[in-house]
Amino acid sequence: MESTNTLFVVFGATGDLMKKKLFPSFYNLYTKNSNISVLGVGRQELDDVTFKEMNNELLCSFDDLGFKDKVFYQNVQYSEQESYVHLKEKIDMLKKEQKDLQVIFYLAMPPHLFDPIMQNLKFHGLDSIEIYNTKIVFEKPFGVDLESAKELNRTILKSFKETQVYRIDHYLGKEAIQNFLTLRFANSFFEPLWNNNYIDNIQITGFETIGVEGRGGYYDTSGALKDMLQNHLLQMLSLIAMEPPATLGAKHIRDEKVKVFEAIHHLEKDMKGHIAYGQYGAGNIDGKEVLSYRDEEGIPEDSITETYVALRVFIDNWRWKGVPFYLRTGKRMQKKGTTVVVEFKKLPQLLYNSNDEVDTNKLIIHIQPDASISMEFNVKTPGTNTNVDPVIAEFDHKEFFGLDTPEAYEVLFNEIVKGDQSLFARLDGVEEAWRIVDSIIKCKDLRENIEVYPSGSLGPKGAEKLLEEDGRKWHNL
Ligand code: BG6
């Protein structure tokens, strides 16, 4: 474990994300690397003690390994330059106590505050690699469309170098998603088949059972397309589809991921027919009645924001020409599950099950709730016949490696501490992902008659039709 003294300075430290995800992950990282400390920054007038009191329940739930003593607070009015004098003093004080301290600014803030914060950090010299070894981390949303993402990237580069910048997509920290590259490039039997000669289609699914969970204000301006597909699903797609990188270094991995996005053009030409939207209605999840999206707090009663989206994507390169990638994500679905299903082509000639089709071979990667990889193939059924049945060979992550898998955020924090950017989106990668999504957003009329699907179902009929048109169906797991 890396032993550099590290101070995470978290803007937005009194927010929800800090409590739910960041604090527990800082603590877990601390249990493996006690050189970590955390300085919370917020507008509220708190001091170290009151900030800790505010988070007392959470901090007390951690084993007493001295983490509490590593937590500090500084209030800052984000747009006021003078306010940063105290922040600098606090950082300098902590720097005196810790040799070669690296400072990592973590912006868990609405994007409109990124610019004033960065300008003020720069004004006070807190961007300095030489003095503070500064890095800066951005939480999503990273822009709301291509133009705003470009503008944001331009703004960042006025104050920081790209080598200091970490754009978080927490899916890239998930163990099972990191395993995509290992599965593909540490084995020899998948890669020869990993192309349009053998693969019929690839399905990437991100289903949740939760609704908007009190984030109505944000979600209604975003929708499933921007909230999940632009980032998490497209990141998964790029890892599944990319060419082998020259090395596992950040440059090479990110070069290959960007090339995947650059080969997606067809949506710009004609979007229609490649997408299905849905919005959850009232229904039942795990035996509990739940409200429709339009009845959730903060959602206008005539909202046409999608809580479900399914998309057909083609990657126009030598490897993937003609292979559809089907992406779908939705809230309030029957079952939570993030999966990738790689479906191989049908047999060229039927020798078995003459009245019936023989099932296609499938490689199924389950990311969550449980991580596993299974292969579905056909075997002979016992007896004197020529029938075949599909069977499954499975690798179960928990069973094999045990429970102790680090949470996504902890993995990412550790990479930032080490200074490895491979698991973070690069400027051009983010812009390319927005370019793809922009072509979809531009086609506004497709949302107008948005289909309502009951909560607890498998989503809108339109998504089924998308695959039926291609003579295929979704693999619901
Ligand atoms: C976030 C989205 O990025 O990812 C949320 O904003 C979504 O709407 C969440 O619920 C899903 O993350 P996970 O790790 O629970 O799959």
PDB file of C-alpha atoms and ligand atoms in Angstrom, residues 21 140 170-171 174 208 210 215 218-219 227-228 231-232 331 336 338 368, ligand 1:
ATOM      1  CA  LYS A  21     -20.052   6.798   0.193  1.00  0.00           C
ATOM      2  CA  LYS A 140     -20.340  13.652 -11.850  1.00  0.00           C
ATOM      3  CA  HIS A 170     -17.529   5.037  -9.635  1.00  0.00           C
ATOM      4  CA  TYR A 171     -18.412   2.095 -11.912  1.00  0.00           C
ATOM      5  CA  LYS A 174     -16.148  -1.853  -9.208  1.00  0.00           C
ATOM      6  CA  GLU A 208     -32.155  -0.732 -10.090  1.00  0.00           C
ATOM      7  CA  ILE A 210     -34.821   2.140  -6.209  1.00  0.00           C
ATOM      8  CA  ARG A 215     -33.054  13.519  -5.684  1.00  0.00           C
ATOM      9  CA  TYR A 218     -31.524  16.870  -9.987  1.00  0.00           C
ATOM     10  CA  TYR A 219     -32.934  13.748 -11.613  1.00  0.00           C
ATOM     11  CA  ASP A 227     -27.567   9.917 -15.197  1.00  0.00           C
ATOM     12  CA  MET A 228     -26.523   6.358 -16.092  1.00  0.00           C
ATOM     13  CA  ASN A 231     -21.247   7.580 -17.983  1.00  0.00           C
ATOM     14  CA  HIS A 232     -21.603   4.137 -16.398  1.00  0.00           C
ATOM     15  CA  LYS A 331     -35.149   2.586 -12.078  1.00  0.00           C
ATOM     16  CA  LYS A 336     -31.595  -5.055  -9.236  1.00  0.00           C
ATOM     17  CA  THR A 338     -25.952  -5.004 -13.598  1.00  0.00           C
ATOM     18  CA  GLN A 368     -23.877  -6.639  -9.032  1.00  0.00           C
TER      19      GLN A 368
HETATM   20  C1  BG6 B   1     -25.296   7.135  -9.827  1.00  0.00           C
HETATM   21  C2  BG6 B   1     -26.623   7.665 -10.283  1.00  0.00           C
HETATM   22  O1  BG6 B   1     -24.242   7.632 -10.623  1.00  0.00           O
HETATM   23  O2  BG6 B   1     -25.298   5.715  -9.894  1.00  0.00           O
HETATM   24  C3  BG6 B   1     -27.755   7.077  -9.474  1.00  0.00           C
HETATM   25  O3  BG6 B   1     -26.637   9.069 -10.169  1.00  0.00           O
HETATM   26  C4  BG6 B   1     -27.678   5.571  -9.470  1.00  0.00           C
HETATM   27  O4  BG6 B   1     -29.017   7.492  -9.964  1.00  0.00           O
HETATM   28  C5  BG6 B   1     -26.281   5.113  -9.080  1.00  0.00           C
HETATM   29  O5  BG6 B   1     -28.635   5.081  -8.531  1.00  0.00           O
HETATM   30  C6  BG6 B   1     -26.124   3.604  -9.253  1.00  0.00           C
HETATM   31  O6  BG6 B   1     -24.919   3.208  -8.676  1.00  0.00           O
HETATM   32  P1  BG6 B   1     -24.737   1.729  -8.126  1.00  0.00           P
HETATM   33  O7  BG6 B   1     -23.317   1.661  -7.709  1.00  0.00           O
HETATM   34  O8  BG6 B   1     -25.707   1.564  -6.992  1.00  0.00           O
HETATM   35  O9  BG6 B   1     -25.070   0.821  -9.268  1.00  0.00           O
END
